[in-house]
Amino acid sequence: MAEATLSLRNRTRDPLPGFRLALFSTLLWIGLIVALPLAALVLRPWQEGLSAMTTALHDGRMFAALRVSFLTAFLAALINVPVGLLLTWTLVRVRLPGRRIVDALIDLPFAIPTAVTGITLATLYGPQGWLGKPLAHLGISIAYSTAGIVVALMFVGLPFIVRSVEPVLRGLPPEQEEAAGLLGASSWQTVWRVVLPSLLPATVSGFGLAFARGIGEYGSVIFIAGNQPFRTEIAPLLVVVRLQEFDYAGATSIAFILLVASMLCLASVAMLRRRVARGLISGVN
């Protein structure tokens, strides 16, 4: 009895072999890689007093760049939601030839350098590009405009939607959809009342991840955006511009404001996801 109690106590103290060492290493690594750079970013704008931050808060170009970054990231993530849901449904439920190739291509934005993505999109949608030239005849301009930024962010953000929804859809029994059909529900009723509610929390998470990635995206955007101040200039590019002007205080001030705004947006998305999940749980109960 005493040996069993001692064994249970040891398991309670150390749930994993080397748990304390692993925990210490994890906290140290997170502190050096995440917490320390963020602390430096938060403290740097205040080292020269309030002047740098006051100047940044009166910079109309900065607010225009923030508006472009947040608006295009929101639009790209929003457009990616129905596209990502349809693509995920096809990959999980439909046995199409070449499905594994398409599944692998979805992860391509994770691996390909962002600058390569930007150059490719600028070439494709440019005035003489394969898609840009026929679109120009229709009066539609993608490259060097806000639409180009949205296209680049859609390419970058689509995997976040698909990979967030895919495991949930795989775990959703097809028998539920078949039962809804047997009970007389139409295809649209099955989608709206059976499938989409179960996928909603994962969809919100994917939207938040795609939106956050879009806010800070740089390499894939600058080649297709045109980078015109007050029109198509994104906030990360303005930080680089300030650094090239040796305005380090201005650059860190913009980066700090971008960080705060991004964290507020992510917190809002996380709160929305929790409310959606709680609504589903209470609905089930």
PDB file of N, CA, C and O in Angstrom, residues 75-113:
ATOM      1  N   LEU A  75     -10.035  41.625 -45.899  1.00  0.00           N
ATOM      2  CA  LEU A  75     -10.722  41.205 -47.118  1.00  0.00           C
ATOM      3  C   LEU A  75     -10.186  39.869 -47.627  1.00  0.00           C
ATOM      4  O   LEU A  75     -10.963  38.983 -48.025  1.00  0.00           O
ATOM      5  N   ALA A  76      -8.865  39.713 -47.591  1.00  0.00           N
ATOM      6  CA  ALA A  76      -8.272  38.458 -48.071  1.00  0.00           C
ATOM      7  C   ALA A  76      -8.709  37.280 -47.206  1.00  0.00           C
ATOM      8  O   ALA A  76      -9.074  36.216 -47.726  1.00  0.00           O
ATOM      9  N   ALA A  77      -8.685  37.462 -45.886  1.00  0.00           N
ATOM     10  CA  ALA A  77      -9.112  36.373 -44.998  1.00  0.00           C
ATOM     11  C   ALA A  77     -10.591  36.073 -45.176  1.00  0.00           C
ATOM     12  O   ALA A  77     -11.010  34.908 -45.149  1.00  0.00           O
ATOM     13  N   LEU A  78     -11.396  37.119 -45.377  1.00  0.00           N
ATOM     14  CA  LEU A  78     -12.836  36.928 -45.553  1.00  0.00           C
ATOM     15  C   LEU A  78     -13.135  36.171 -46.849  1.00  0.00           C
ATOM     16  O   LEU A  78     -13.989  35.263 -46.865  1.00  0.00           O
ATOM     17  N   ILE A  79     -12.458  36.518 -47.931  1.00  0.00           N
ATOM     18  CA  ILE A  79     -12.669  35.812 -49.200  1.00  0.00           C
ATOM     19  C   ILE A  79     -12.179  34.371 -49.097  1.00  0.00           C
ATOM     20  O   ILE A  79     -12.758  33.449 -49.695  1.00  0.00           O
ATOM     21  N   ASN A  80     -11.126  34.159 -48.340  1.00  0.00           N
ATOM     22  CA  ASN A  80     -10.562  32.814 -48.209  1.00  0.00           C
ATOM     23  C   ASN A  80     -11.481  31.863 -47.437  1.00  0.00           C
ATOM     24  O   ASN A  80     -11.321  30.645 -47.558  1.00  0.00           O
ATOM     25  N   VAL A  81     -12.389  32.386 -46.636  1.00  0.00           N
ATOM     26  CA  VAL A  81     -13.258  31.509 -45.838  1.00  0.00           C
ATOM     27  C   VAL A  81     -14.116  30.604 -46.720  1.00  0.00           C
ATOM     28  O   VAL A  81     -14.042  29.368 -46.603  1.00  0.00           O
ATOM     29  N   PRO A  82     -14.967  31.140 -47.618  1.00  0.00           N
ATOM     30  CA  PRO A  82     -15.761  30.218 -48.462  1.00  0.00           C
ATOM     31  C   PRO A  82     -14.896  29.393 -49.411  1.00  0.00           C
ATOM     32  O   PRO A  82     -15.191  28.214 -49.645  1.00  0.00           O
ATOM     33  N   VAL A  83     -13.837  30.010 -49.925  1.00  0.00           N
ATOM     34  CA  VAL A  83     -12.952  29.256 -50.827  1.00  0.00           C
ATOM     35  C   VAL A  83     -12.278  28.104 -50.073  1.00  0.00           C
ATOM     36  O   VAL A  83     -12.219  26.962 -50.555  1.00  0.00           O
ATOM     37  N   GLY A  84     -11.789  28.399 -48.874  1.00  0.00           N
ATOM     38  CA  GLY A  84     -11.126  27.364 -48.086  1.00  0.00           C
ATOM     39  C   GLY A  84     -12.073  26.260 -47.654  1.00  0.00           C
ATOM     40  O   GLY A  84     -11.713  25.077 -47.664  1.00  0.00           O
ATOM     41  N   LEU A  85     -13.317  26.631 -47.278  1.00  0.00           N
ATOM     42  CA  LEU A  85     -14.295  25.618 -46.877  1.00  0.00           C
ATOM     43  C   LEU A  85     -14.625  24.690 -48.045  1.00  0.00           C
ATOM     44  O   LEU A  85     -14.694  23.466 -47.873  1.00  0.00           O
ATOM     45  N   LEU A  86     -14.835  25.277 -49.231  1.00  0.00           N
ATOM     46  CA  LEU A  86     -15.153  24.458 -50.406  1.00  0.00           C
ATOM     47  C   LEU A  86     -13.980  23.546 -50.768  1.00  0.00           C
ATOM     48  O   LEU A  86     -14.171  22.363 -51.087  1.00  0.00           O
ATOM     49  N   LEU A  87     -12.772  24.087 -50.700  1.00  0.00           N
ATOM     50  CA  LEU A  87     -11.590  23.287 -51.023  1.00  0.00           C
ATOM     51  C   LEU A  87     -11.398  22.168 -50.005  1.00  0.00           C
ATOM     52  O   LEU A  87     -11.074  21.024 -50.372  1.00  0.00           O
ATOM     53  N   THR A  88     -11.608  22.476 -48.736  1.00  0.00           N
ATOM     54  CA  THR A  88     -11.469  21.446 -47.706  1.00  0.00           C
ATOM     55  C   THR A  88     -12.505  20.352 -47.879  1.00  0.00           C
ATOM     56  O   THR A  88     -12.203  19.159 -47.737  1.00  0.00           O
ATOM     57  N   TRP A  89     -13.722  20.738 -48.185  1.00  0.00           N
ATOM     58  CA  TRP A  89     -14.780  19.760 -48.416  1.00  0.00           C
ATOM     59  C   TRP A  89     -14.411  18.826 -49.573  1.00  0.00           C
ATOM     60  O   TRP A  89     -14.595  17.606 -49.498  1.00  0.00           O
ATOM     61  N   THR A  90     -13.878  19.393 -50.638  1.00  0.00           N
ATOM     62  CA  THR A  90     -13.492  18.582 -51.794  1.00  0.00           C
ATOM     63  C   THR A  90     -12.380  17.598 -51.430  1.00  0.00           C
ATOM     64  O   THR A  90     -12.404  16.432 -51.833  1.00  0.00           O
ATOM     65  N   LEU A  91     -11.413  18.058 -50.651  1.00  0.00           N
ATOM     66  CA  LEU A  91     -10.295  17.191 -50.293  1.00  0.00           C
ATOM     67  C   LEU A  91     -10.720  16.063 -49.362  1.00  0.00           C
ATOM     68  O   LEU A  91     -10.193  14.947 -49.445  1.00  0.00           O
ATOM     69  N   VAL A  92     -11.654  16.358 -48.463  1.00  0.00           N
ATOM     70  CA  VAL A  92     -12.021  15.371 -47.441  1.00  0.00           C
ATOM     71  C   VAL A  92     -13.123  14.438 -47.915  1.00  0.00           C
ATOM     72  O   VAL A  92     -13.062  13.223 -47.695  1.00  0.00           O
ATOM     73  N   ARG A  93     -14.127  14.965 -48.581  1.00  0.00           N
ATOM     74  CA  ARG A  93     -15.308  14.174 -48.903  1.00  0.00           C
ATOM     75  C   ARG A  93     -15.325  13.595 -50.319  1.00  0.00           C
ATOM     76  O   ARG A  93     -16.027  12.626 -50.591  1.00  0.00           O
ATOM     77  N   VAL A  94     -14.582  14.209 -51.241  1.00  0.00           N
ATOM     78  CA  VAL A  94     -14.645  13.780 -52.637  1.00  0.00           C
ATOM     79  C   VAL A  94     -13.338  13.089 -53.017  1.00  0.00           C
ATOM     80  O   VAL A  94     -12.260  13.590 -52.702  1.00  0.00           O
ATOM     81  N   ARG A  95     -13.442  11.938 -53.632  1.00  0.00           N
ATOM     82  CA  ARG A  95     -12.272  11.179 -54.082  1.00  0.00           C
ATOM     83  C   ARG A  95     -11.941  11.553 -55.529  1.00  0.00           C
ATOM     84  O   ARG A  95     -12.320  10.877 -56.478  1.00  0.00           O
ATOM     85  N   LEU A  96     -11.244  12.652 -55.694  1.00  0.00           N
ATOM     86  CA  LEU A  96     -10.886  13.116 -57.019  1.00  0.00           C
ATOM     87  C   LEU A  96      -9.494  12.618 -57.391  1.00  0.00           C
ATOM     88  O   LEU A  96      -8.624  12.478 -56.517  1.00  0.00           O
ATOM     89  N   PRO A  97      -9.234  12.377 -58.689  1.00  0.00           N
ATOM     90  CA  PRO A  97      -7.873  12.027 -59.103  1.00  0.00           C
ATOM     91  C   PRO A  97      -6.935  13.223 -58.898  1.00  0.00           C
ATOM     92  O   PRO A  97      -7.311  14.365 -59.181  1.00  0.00           O
ATOM     93  N   GLY A  98      -5.749  12.951 -58.395  1.00  0.00           N
ATOM     94  CA  GLY A  98      -4.797  14.021 -58.124  1.00  0.00           C
ATOM     95  C   GLY A  98      -5.069  14.767 -56.841  1.00  0.00           C
ATOM     96  O   GLY A  98      -4.524  15.859 -56.624  1.00  0.00           O
ATOM     97  N   ARG A  99      -5.894  14.172 -55.978  1.00  0.00           N
ATOM     98  CA  ARG A  99      -6.249  14.862 -54.734  1.00  0.00           C
ATOM     99  C   ARG A  99      -5.016  15.083 -53.849  1.00  0.00           C
ATOM    100  O   ARG A  99      -4.893  16.121 -53.210  1.00  0.00           O
ATOM    101  N   ARG A 100      -4.110  14.120 -53.809  1.00  0.00           N
ATOM    102  CA  ARG A 100      -2.920  14.268 -52.971  1.00  0.00           C
ATOM    103  C   ARG A 100      -2.006  15.386 -53.475  1.00  0.00           C
ATOM    104  O   ARG A 100      -1.359  16.064 -52.687  1.00  0.00           O
ATOM    105  N   ILE A 101      -1.963  15.552 -54.796  1.00  0.00           N
ATOM    106  CA  ILE A 101      -1.142  16.642 -55.345  1.00  0.00           C
ATOM    107  C   ILE A 101      -1.723  17.993 -54.938  1.00  0.00           C
ATOM    108  O   ILE A 101      -0.996  18.906 -54.516  1.00  0.00           O
ATOM    109  N   VAL A 102      -3.050  18.119 -55.043  1.00  0.00           N
ATOM    110  CA  VAL A 102      -3.695  19.372 -54.631  1.00  0.00           C
ATOM    111  C   VAL A 102      -3.489  19.603 -53.144  1.00  0.00           C
ATOM    112  O   VAL A 102      -3.217  20.734 -52.699  1.00  0.00           O
ATOM    113  N   ASP A 103      -3.583  18.526 -52.364  1.00  0.00           N
ATOM    114  CA  ASP A 103      -3.389  18.642 -50.919  1.00  0.00           C
ATOM    115  C   ASP A 103      -1.975  19.132 -50.592  1.00  0.00           C
ATOM    116  O   ASP A 103      -1.780  19.924 -49.667  1.00  0.00           O
ATOM    117  N   ALA A 104      -0.995  18.658 -51.352  1.00  0.00           N
ATOM    118  CA  ALA A 104       0.388  19.107 -51.122  1.00  0.00           C
ATOM    119  C   ALA A 104       0.589  20.549 -51.573  1.00  0.00           C
ATOM    120  O   ALA A 104       1.337  21.309 -50.939  1.00  0.00           O
ATOM    121  N   LEU A 105      -0.084  20.947 -52.660  1.00  0.00           N
ATOM    122  CA  LEU A 105       0.071  22.309 -53.177  1.00  0.00           C
ATOM    123  C   LEU A 105      -0.473  23.355 -52.205  1.00  0.00           C
ATOM    124  O   LEU A 105      -0.021  24.501 -52.210  1.00  0.00           O
ATOM    125  N   ILE A 106      -1.443  22.958 -51.388  1.00  0.00           N
ATOM    126  CA  ILE A 106      -2.027  23.915 -50.442  1.00  0.00           C
ATOM    127  C   ILE A 106      -0.968  24.407 -49.462  1.00  0.00           C
ATOM    128  O   ILE A 106      -0.988  25.573 -49.043  1.00  0.00           O
ATOM    129  N   ASP A 107      -0.028  23.522 -49.115  1.00  0.00           N
ATOM    130  CA  ASP A 107       1.015  23.909 -48.149  1.00  0.00           C
ATOM    131  C   ASP A 107       2.159  24.675 -48.787  1.00  0.00           C
ATOM    132  O   ASP A 107       3.091  25.081 -48.083  1.00  0.00           O
ATOM    133  N   LEU A 108       2.108  24.849 -50.103  1.00  0.00           N
ATOM    134  CA  LEU A 108       3.211  25.512 -50.799  1.00  0.00           C
ATOM    135  C   LEU A 108       3.520  26.905 -50.261  1.00  0.00           C
ATOM    136  O   LEU A 108       4.685  27.269 -50.109  1.00  0.00           O
ATOM    137  N   PRO A 109       2.493  27.741 -49.940  1.00  0.00           N
ATOM    138  CA  PRO A 109       2.813  29.075 -49.392  1.00  0.00           C
ATOM    139  C   PRO A 109       3.603  29.029 -48.100  1.00  0.00           C
ATOM    140  O   PRO A 109       4.279  30.008 -47.761  1.00  0.00           O
ATOM    141  N   PHE A 110       3.542  27.903 -47.352  1.00  0.00           N
ATOM    142  CA  PHE A 110       4.333  27.793 -46.133  1.00  0.00           C
ATOM    143  C   PHE A 110       5.825  27.652 -46.445  1.00  0.00           C
ATOM    144  O   PHE A 110       6.678  28.055 -45.661  1.00  0.00           O
ATOM    145  N   ALA A 111       6.123  27.029 -47.592  1.00  0.00           N
ATOM    146  CA  ALA A 111       7.514  26.683 -47.897  1.00  0.00           C
ATOM    147  C   ALA A 111       8.175  27.656 -48.866  1.00  0.00           C
ATOM    148  O   ALA A 111       9.376  27.920 -48.760  1.00  0.00           O
ATOM    149  N   ILE A 112       7.403  28.179 -49.815  1.00  0.00           N
ATOM    150  CA  ILE A 112       8.006  29.014 -50.850  1.00  0.00           C
ATOM    151  C   ILE A 112       8.389  30.370 -50.272  1.00  0.00           C
ATOM    152  O   ILE A 112       7.664  30.937 -49.453  1.00  0.00           O
ATOM    153  N   PRO A 113       9.564  30.911 -50.648  1.00  0.00           N
ATOM    154  CA  PRO A 113       9.929  32.248 -50.165  1.00  0.00           C
ATOM    155  C   PRO A 113       8.903  33.292 -50.581  1.00  0.00           C
ATOM    156  O   PRO A 113       8.406  33.270 -51.711  1.00  0.00           O
TER     157      PRO A 113
END
